[in-house]
C-alpha positions as a Markdown table, in Angstrom:
| # | Residue | x | y | z |
|---|---|---|---|---|
| 1 | Unk | 90.8 | 37.8 | 43.1 |
| 2 | Unk | 93.3 | 36.0 | 45.0 |
| 3 | Unk | 94.1 | 37.5 | 48.2 |
| 4 | Unk | 97.7 | 37.7 | 49.6 |
| 5 | Unk | 98.7 | 34.9 | 51.0 |
| 6 | Unk | 99.0 | 35.1 | 55.7 |
| 7 | Unk | 96.6 | 36.1 | 57.9 |
| 8 | Unk | 94.0 | 38.6 | 57.0 |
| 9 | Unk | 92.4 | 41.9 | 57.6 |
| 10 | Unk | 89.3 | 42.7 | 57.6 |
| 11 | Unk | 88.1 | 46.3 | 57.4 |
| 12 | Unk | 84.4 | 47.2 | 58.2 |
| 13 | Unk | 83.3 | 49.9 | 56.9 |
| 14 | Unk | 84.3 | 52.0 | 53.5 |
| 15 | Unk | 84.5 | 55.5 | 53.9 |
| 16 | Unk | 87.1 | 57.7 | 53.2 |
| 17 | Unk | 88.9 | 55.9 | 56.1 |
| 18 | Unk | 88.0 | 52.5 | 55.6 |
| 19 | Unk | 89.1 | 53.1 | 52.4 |
| 20 | Unk | 93.0 | 54.6 | 53.6 |
| 21 | Unk | 92.7 | 51.6 | 56.1 |
| 22 | Unk | 92.4 | 48.3 | 53.6 |
| 23 | Unk | 94.4 | 50.5 | 50.7 |
| 24 | Unk | 96.6 | 50.5 | 53.3 |
| 25 | Unk | 97.0 | 47.3 | 54.8 |
| 26 | Unk | 97.5 | 46.0 | 50.7 |
| 27 | Unk | 100.3 | 48.2 | 50.7 |
| 28 | Unk | 101.4 | 46.4 | 53.6 |
| 29 | Unk | 101.5 | 43.0 | 51.7 |
| 30 | Unk | 98.4 | 41.7 | 53.2 |
| 31 | Unk | 95.3 | 39.8 | 52.6 |
| 32 | Unk | 91.9 | 42.1 | 52.6 |
| 33 | Unk | 88.7 | 42.1 | 52.9 |
| 34 | Unk | 86.4 | 45.4 | 53.3 |
| 35 | Unk | 82.9 | 45.4 | 54.3 |
| 36 | Unk | 80.3 | 47.9 | 53.9 |
| 37 | Unk | 76.3 | 47.5 | 53.2 |
| 38 | Unk | 76.6 | 47.8 | 49.0 |
| 39 | Unk | 80.3 | 46.1 | 48.7 |
| 40 | Unk | 80.5 | 48.0 | 45.7 |
| 41 | Unk | 82.4 | 51.1 | 45.0 |
| 42 | Unk | 86.3 | 52.3 | 43.4 |
| 43 | Unk | 88.0 | 49.0 | 42.2 |
| 44 | Unk | 91.0 | 48.7 | 45.0 |
| 45 | Unk | 94.3 | 46.9 | 43.7 |
| 46 | Unk | 95.0 | 44.0 | 46.2 |
| 47 | Unk | 91.5 | 44.3 | 48.5 |
| 48 | Unk | 88.0 | 42.1 | 48.1 |
| 49 | Unk | 85.0 | 43.7 | 49.0 |
| 50 | Unk | 82.1 | 41.9 | 50.0 |
| 51 | Unk | 79.1 | 43.6 | 51.5 |
| 52 | Unk | 77.8 | 43.2 | 54.6 |
| 53 | Unk | 75.1 | 44.4 | 57.4 |
| 54 | Unk | 77.3 | 44.3 | 61.1 |
| 55 | Unk | 74.3 | 46.0 | 62.5 |
| 56 | Unk | 73.7 | 42.7 | 63.5 |
| 57 | Unk | 74.8 | 40.2 | 65.4 |
| 58 | Unk | 74.8 | 37.1 | 62.4 |
| 59 | Unk | 75.6 | 39.9 | 59.7 |
| 60 | Unk | 78.6 | 41.4 | 61.6 |
| 61 | Unk | 80.1 | 37.4 | 62.1 |
| 62 | Unk | 79.5 | 36.5 | 58.4 |
| 63 | Unk | 81.5 | 39.5 | 57.8 |
| 64 | Unk | 84.7 | 38.5 | 60.1 |
| 65 | Unk | 84.5 | 35.2 | 58.4 |
| 66 | Unk | 88.2 | 33.8 | 59.2 |
| 67 | Unk | 89.4 | 37.4 | 59.8 |
| 68 | Unk | 91.9 | 37.7 | 62.1 |
| 69 | Unk | 92.1 | 41.4 | 62.5 |
| 70 | Unk | 89.3 | 43.3 | 62.3 |
| 71 | Unk | 88.8 | 46.7 | 61.9 |
| 72 | Unk | 86.1 | 49.0 | 62.8 |
| 73 | Unk | 85.5 | 52.1 | 61.0 |
| 74 | Unk | 81.9 | 52.4 | 60.7 |
| 75 | Unk | 80.6 | 55.8 | 61.0 |
| 76 | Unk | 76.4 | 56.2 | 60.0 |
| 77 | Unk | 75.3 | 60.3 | 59.5 |
| 78 | Unk | 75.4 | 62.4 | 62.4 |
| 79 | Unk | 71.2 | 62.7 | 63.6 |
| 80 | Unk | 71.3 | 58.7 | 63.7 |
| 81 | Unk | 74.5 | 57.8 | 66.6 |
| 82 | Unk | 73.6 | 57.4 | 69.7 |
| 83 | Unk | 70.7 | 55.4 | 68.3 |
| 84 | Unk | 72.7 | 53.4 | 65.8 |
| 85 | Unk | 76.4 | 52.7 | 67.2 |
| 86 | Unk | 75.9 | 51.4 | 70.1 |
| 87 | Unk | 74.0 | 47.8 | 68.0 |
| 88 | Unk | 76.7 | 47.8 | 66.1 |
| 89 | Unk | 79.6 | 47.8 | 68.8 |
| 90 | Unk | 77.3 | 45.1 | 70.5 |
| 91 | Unk | 77.8 | 42.9 | 67.6 |
| 92 | Unk | 81.1 | 43.8 | 66.7 |
| 93 | Unk | 82.9 | 43.0 | 70.0 |
| 94 | Unk | 80.1 | 39.6 | 69.8 |
| 95 | Unk | 81.6 | 38.9 | 67.0 |
| 96 | Unk | 85.5 | 39.0 | 67.8 |
| 97 | Unk | 84.8 | 38.0 | 71.2 |
| 98 | Unk | 82.9 | 34.6 | 69.3 |
| 99 | Unk | 86.7 | 34.4 | 66.4 |
| 100 | Unk | 88.3 | 35.7 | 68.5 |
| 101 | Unk | 90.0 | 38.1 | 66.1 |
| 102 | Unk | 91.8 | 41.3 | 66.8 |
| 103 | Unk | 89.7 | 43.7 | 67.3 |
| 104 | Unk | 91.0 | 47.7 | 65.9 |
| 105 | Unk | 88.8 | 50.5 | 66.9 |
| 106 | Unk | 88.6 | 53.8 | 64.7 |
| 107 | Unk | 88.2 | 56.7 | 67.9 |
| 108 | Unk | 86.8 | 60.2 | 67.7 |
| 109 | Unk | 87.9 | 62.7 | 70.7 |
| 110 | Unk | 84.3 | 63.7 | 71.0 |
| 111 | Unk | 85.1 | 61.7 | 74.9 |
| 112 | Unk | 87.6 | 64.1 | 76.2 |
| 113 | Unk | 84.4 | 67.4 | 76.0 |
| 114 | Unk | 85.1 | 70.4 | 76.7 |
| 115 | Unk | 88.9 | 71.3 | 77.4 |
| 116 | Unk | 89.2 | 75.0 | 77.7 |
| 117 | Unk | 92.4 | 74.8 | 75.5 |
| 118 | Unk | 93.8 | 72.3 | 77.1 |
| 119 | Unk | 95.7 | 69.4 | 75.2 |
| 120 | Unk | 94.9 | 66.5 | 75.1 |
| 121 | Unk | 96.9 | 63.0 | 75.7 |
| 122 | Unk | 95.7 | 59.8 | 76.8 |
| 123 | Unk | 95.5 | 60.7 | 80.2 |
| 124 | Unk | 93.1 | 63.6 | 79.2 |
| 125 | Unk | 90.1 | 63.1 | 81.6 |
| 126 | Unk | 86.4 | 61.8 | 79.5 |
| 127 | Unk | 84.8 | 64.9 | 80.2 |
| 128 | Unk | 82.3 | 64.5 | 77.4 |
| 129 | Unk | 79.1 | 66.7 | 78.0 |
| 130 | Unk | 77.7 | 66.4 | 74.8 |
| 131 | Unk | 74.8 | 63.0 | 73.8 |
| 132 | Unk | 77.8 | 61.8 | 71.5 |
| 133 | Unk | 80.5 | 62.8 | 73.1 |
| 134 | Unk | 77.9 | 60.8 | 75.7 |
| 135 | Unk | 77.3 | 57.6 | 73.9 |
| 136 | Unk | 81.1 | 57.8 | 72.2 |
| 137 | Unk | 82.5 | 57.7 | 75.9 |
| 138 | Unk | 80.3 | 54.1 | 76.9 |
| 139 | Unk | 81.1 | 52.8 | 74.1 |
| 140 | Unk | 84.9 | 53.7 | 74.3 |
| 141 | Unk | 84.2 | 52.3 | 78.3 |
| 142 | Unk | 82.7 | 48.8 | 77.3 |
| 143 | Unk | 85.8 | 48.3 | 74.4 |
| 144 | Unk | 88.4 | 48.3 | 77.3 |
| 145 | Unk | 86.2 | 46.3 | 79.6 |
| 146 | Unk | 86.3 | 43.8 | 77.0 |
| 147 | Unk | 89.5 | 43.9 | 77.2 |
| 148 | Unk | 90.7 | 43.5 | 80.5 |
| 149 | Unk | 87.7 | 41.6 | 81.0 |
| 150 | Unk | 89.4 | 39.0 | 78.3 |
| 151 | Unk | 86.4 | 38.7 | 75.9 |
| 152 | Unk | 87.4 | 40.0 | 73.3 |
| 153 | Unk | 91.0 | 41.7 | 71.9 |
| 154 | Unk | 91.0 | 45.7 | 71.2 |
| 155 | Unk | 92.6 | 48.7 | 70.3 |
| 156 | Unk | 91.4 | 52.3 | 70.0 |
| 157 | Unk | 92.9 | 54.7 | 67.9 |
| 158 | Unk | 91.5 | 58.3 | 68.4 |
| 159 | Unk | 92.4 | 60.9 | 65.2 |
| 160 | Unk | 91.4 | 64.6 | 65.1 |
| 161 | Unk | 89.7 | 65.8 | 61.9 |
| 162 | Unk | 89.9 | 63.8 | 58.9 |
| 163 | Unk | 91.8 | 65.4 | 56.2 |
| 164 | Unk | 93.4 | 64.2 | 52.9 |
| 165 | Unk | 91.7 | 62.2 | 50.2 |
| 166 | Unk | 88.4 | 61.2 | 49.2 |
| 167 | Unk | 87.5 | 63.8 | 52.6 |
| 168 | Unk | 84.5 | 65.2 | 51.7 |
| 169 | Unk | 82.7 | 65.9 | 55.2 |
| 170 | Unk | 84.8 | 67.3 | 57.8 |
| 171 | Unk | 85.3 | 70.6 | 58.1 |
| 172 | Unk | 88.8 | 71.1 | 56.3 |
| 173 | Unk | 86.9 | 68.9 | 53.1 |
| 174 | Unk | 84.2 | 69.6 | 50.9 |
| 175 | Unk | 83.4 | 72.8 | 51.6 |
| 176 | Unk | 87.2 | 74.3 | 51.0 |
| 177 | Unk | 89.3 | 72.8 | 48.9 |
| 178 | Unk | 86.9 | 72.8 | 45.5 |
| 179 | Unk | 86.1 | 76.4 | 46.5 |
| 180 | Unk | 89.8 | 76.9 | 47.1 |
| 181 | Unk | 90.5 | 75.8 | 43.7 |
| 182 | Unk | 87.6 | 77.5 | 41.8 |
| 183 | Unk | 88.2 | 80.3 | 43.4 |
| 184 | Unk | 85.1 | 80.2 | 45.0 |
| 185 | Unk | 84.0 | 81.3 | 49.3 |
| 186 | Unk | 85.8 | 79.0 | 51.3 |
| 187 | Unk | 83.3 | 77.8 | 54.3 |
| 188 | Unk | 85.6 | 77.9 | 57.9 |
| 189 | Unk | 83.9 | 76.8 | 61.7 |
| 190 | Unk | 84.1 | 78.9 | 64.5 |
| 191 | Unk | 87.6 | 81.1 | 65.6 |
| 192 | Unk | 89.4 | 80.3 | 63.2 |
| 193 | Unk | 92.5 | 82.3 | 65.0 |
| 194 | Unk | 92.4 | 79.9 | 68.0 |
| 195 | Unk | 94.7 | 75.8 | 67.2 |
| 196 | Unk | 92.8 | 73.4 | 65.7 |
| 197 | Unk | 94.9 | 69.7 | 65.2 |
| 198 | Unk | 93.7 | 67.8 | 61.7 |
| 199 | Unk | 94.1 | 64.7 | 60.8 |
| 200 | Unk | 95.8 | 63.4 | 57.8 |
| 201 | Unk | 93.9 | 60.0 | 57.0 |
| 202 | Unk | 96.6 | 58.9 | 55.1 |
| 203 | Unk | 98.2 | 58.6 | 58.4 |
| 204 | Unk | 95.1 | 57.2 | 60.2 |
| 205 | Unk | 95.6 | 54.0 | 58.1 |
| 206 | Unk | 99.0 | 53.9 | 58.9 |
| 207 | Unk | 98.2 | 54.2 | 62.8 |
| 208 | Unk | 95.8 | 52.0 | 62.4 |
| 209 | Unk | 97.5 | 49.3 | 60.0 |
| 210 | Unk | 100.3 | 49.4 | 62.6 |
| 211 | Unk | 97.5 | 49.0 | 66.1 |
| 212 | Unk | 97.0 | 46.0 | 63.6 |
| 213 | Unk | 100.1 | 44.5 | 63.3 |
| 214 | Unk | 101.7 | 44.8 | 66.7 |
| 215 | Unk | 99.8 | 43.3 | 69.4 |
| 216 | Unk | 101.7 | 44.6 | 72.3 |
| 217 | Unk | 99.2 | 48.2 | 71.8 |
| 218 | Unk | 96.5 | 46.2 | 72.6 |
| 219 | Unk | 93.8 | 47.0 | 75.7 |
| 220 | Unk | 94.2 | 51.1 | 76.0 |
| 221 | Unk | 93.5 | 54.3 | 73.8 |
| 222 | Unk | 96.1 | 55.8 | 71.6 |
| 223 | Unk | 96.4 | 59.0 | 69.4 |
| 224 | Unk | 97.4 | 57.9 | 65.8 |
| 225 | Unk | 100.5 | 60.5 | 64.3 |
| 226 | Unk | 98.8 | 64.1 | 63.6 |
| 227 | Unk | 100.9 | 66.8 | 63.0 |
| 228 | Unk | 101.1 | 69.4 | 65.4 |
| 229 | Unk | 98.4 | 71.8 | 65.4 |
| 230 | Unk | 97.9 | 74.6 | 63.4 |
| 231 | Unk | 95.9 | 78.1 | 63.9 |
| 232 | Unk | 92.5 | 77.0 | 60.9 |
| 233 | Unk | 94.2 | 81.0 | 59.6 |
| 234 | Unk | 97.3 | 79.5 | 58.8 |
| 235 | Unk | 95.9 | 76.7 | 57.4 |
| 236 | Unk | 94.1 | 78.0 | 55.3 |
| 237 | Unk | 97.2 | 80.3 | 54.0 |
| 238 | Unk | 99.4 | 78.1 | 53.2 |
| 239 | Unk | 96.2 | 76.3 | 51.0 |
| 240 | Unk | 95.9 | 80.2 | 49.7 |
| 241 | Unk | 100.5 | 79.7 | 48.9 |
| 242 | Unk | 99.5 | 76.5 | 47.1 |
| 243 | Unk | 96.9 | 77.3 | 44.8 |
| 244 | Unk | 98.7 | 80.5 | 44.1 |
| 245 | Unk | 96.2 | 83.0 | 45.3 |
| 246 | Unk | 94.4 | 84.4 | 48.3 |
| 247 | Unk | 90.8 | 82.2 | 49.2 |
| 248 | Unk | 88.2 | 84.2 | 50.5 |
| 249 | Unk | 87.4 | 82.8 | 53.4 |
| 250 | Unk | 83.8 | 82.9 | 55.2 |
| 251 | Unk | 84.1 | 81.6 | 58.5 |
| 252 | Unk | 80.7 | 81.0 | 60.7 |
| 253 | Unk | 80.0 | 81.6 | 64.3 |
| 254 | Unk | 77.4 | 79.4 | 64.7 |
| 255 | Unk | 76.2 | 76.1 | 63.5 |
| 256 | Unk | 74.3 | 76.4 | 59.9 |
| 257 | Unk | 73.7 | 74.5 | 57.0 |
| 258 | Unk | 77.4 | 75.1 | 54.5 |
| 259 | Unk | 78.9 | 73.1 | 51.8 |
| 260 | Unk | 78.3 | 69.4 | 52.1 |
| 261 | Unk | 76.6 | 70.2 | 55.8 |
| 262 | Unk | 72.6 | 70.1 | 55.0 |
| 263 | Unk | 70.3 | 71.2 | 57.8 |
| 264 | Unk | 69.9 | 68.5 | 59.5 |
| 265 | Unk | 73.2 | 67.5 | 59.8 |
| 266 | Unk | 73.7 | 70.8 | 61.1 |
| 267 | Unk | 71.3 | 70.2 | 64.2 |
| 268 | Unk | 72.6 | 67.3 | 64.5 |
| 269 | Unk | 76.2 | 68.6 | 65.4 |
| 270 | Unk | 75.2 | 71.9 | 66.6 |
| 271 | Unk | 76.1 | 70.0 | 70.1 |
| 272 | Unk | 80.1 | 69.3 | 69.1 |
| 273 | Unk | 80.4 | 73.3 | 67.8 |
| 274 | Unk | 82.7 | 74.2 | 70.9 |
| 275 | Unk | 85.2 | 72.2 | 69.0 |
| 276 | Unk | 85.3 | 75.7 | 67.2 |
| 277 | Unk | 84.9 | 78.3 | 70.3 |
| 278 | Unk | 88.3 | 77.2 | 71.7 |
| 279 | Unk | 91.7 | 75.8 | 71.1 |
| 280 | Unk | 91.6 | 72.2 | 70.0 |
| 281 | Unk | 94.8 | 70.5 | 69.9 |
| 282 | Unk | 95.8 | 66.6 | 70.0 |
| 283 | Unk | 99.1 | 65.6 | 71.0 |
| 284 | Unk | 99.8 | 62.1 | 69.8 |
| 285 | Unk | 103.9 | 61.7 | 70.8 |
| 286 | Unk | 103.3 | 58.6 | 73.1 |
| 287 | Unk | 102.1 | 56.4 | 69.8 |
| 288 | Unk | 105.5 | 58.4 | 67.5 |
| 289 | Unk | 107.5 | 57.2 | 70.4 |
| 290 | Unk | 106.0 | 53.9 | 71.2 |
| 291 | Unk | 105.6 | 52.7 | 67.4 |
| 292 | Unk | 108.2 | 55.3 | 65.3 |
| 293 | Unk | 105.3 | 56.7 | 63.1 |
| 294 | Unk | 105.7 | 60.8 | 62.2 |
| 295 | Unk | 102.7 | 62.4 | 61.4 |
| 296 | Unk | 103.1 | 63.5 | 57.9 |
| 297 | Unk | 103.3 | 67.7 | 57.6 |
| 298 | Unk | 99.8 | 70.4 | 57.3 |
| 299 | Unk | 101.7 | 71.3 | 53.6 |
| 300 | Unk | 102.0 | 67.4 | 52.3 |
| 301 | Unk | 99.3 | 67.0 | 53.2 |
| 302 | Unk | 97.7 | 70.0 | 51.9 |
| 303 | Unk | 98.9 | 69.1 | 48.4 |
| 304 | Unk | 98.0 | 65.2 | 48.5 |
| 305 | Unk | 94.3 | 66.8 | 48.7 |
| 306 | Unk | 94.5 | 69.4 | 46.5 |
| 307 | Unk | 95.9 | 66.4 | 44.3 |
| 308 | Unk | 93.0 | 64.6 | 44.3 |
| 309 | Unk | 90.2 | 67.1 | 45.0 |
| 310 | Unk | 91.7 | 68.3 | 41.4 |
| 311 | Unk | 91.3 | 65.0 | 40.1 |
| 312 | Unk | 88.0 | 64.5 | 41.8 |
| 313 | Unk | 86.5 | 67.9 | 40.7 |
| 314 | Unk | 87.4 | 66.3 | 36.9 |
| 315 | Unk | 85.5 | 63.2 | 37.4 |
| 316 | Unk | 82.2 | 64.6 | 38.4 |
| 317 | Unk | 82.7 | 66.9 | 34.9 |
| 318 | Unk | 82.9 | 64.9 | 33.2 |
| 319 | Unk | 79.6 | 62.7 | 34.2 |
């Protein structure tokens, strides 16, 4: 495949976020390389796929060879994150420091910890008390220190819970949309009458692409474009309207295996269950004002996601 001319944008991690970022960058006319362990998967128009292991210094350096901008969208299984993610950070930071590539990091809301319903902005204090929250806080402190000290050029884009095409392992994902389409039980976590922010995975991609194109944003955390928070019940009601029948909602008041989430996952996720027992409200107006990018309305997001799941379920049925 002949790459597009111009600077090379390399995306690390080929999950829903990394794949969406790669496609968005290609849509914008960039030369794009998508790196994961396998180096295979669905063909993506305008995207070169490469096998690589960014968990080692040599592997990360090989993965980002010739890249001008690197997008860190790598994640690992929940129960492995505390042990594995710091090593990946060390390898990736070392690689971009050696090559002088800019680093755009996909980040989470975990460093804020429990907010008791306070609206989260980029100025919200980092008060994480969970193991994964403290780990993410340490990673982010390292990223920002590397930038401040001139060792690397880094910017962080934070997202709320994902929703959208290709998103399976999310509280608004594989336990919701297939059941909504087939009339099965739609599983939800915690108090669904609390406001909860969800970020369209396509807005994650657009937001990270904008950060990759704009070095003026470097050296800080940004909240990626996210629609105004609604209660999960309101969102599921809109989803019911879109499928033309009320949903059979089952809300769980404590963590237990459900849908695509097995016991290992839920045992590891339990420390983060506070996200479903207090409002989780993320504000992204700073990004919107700075870069002129508005979030996708939740109604449009749900329609896009339903369309993708319809095709996905049809392909699964064909085997």
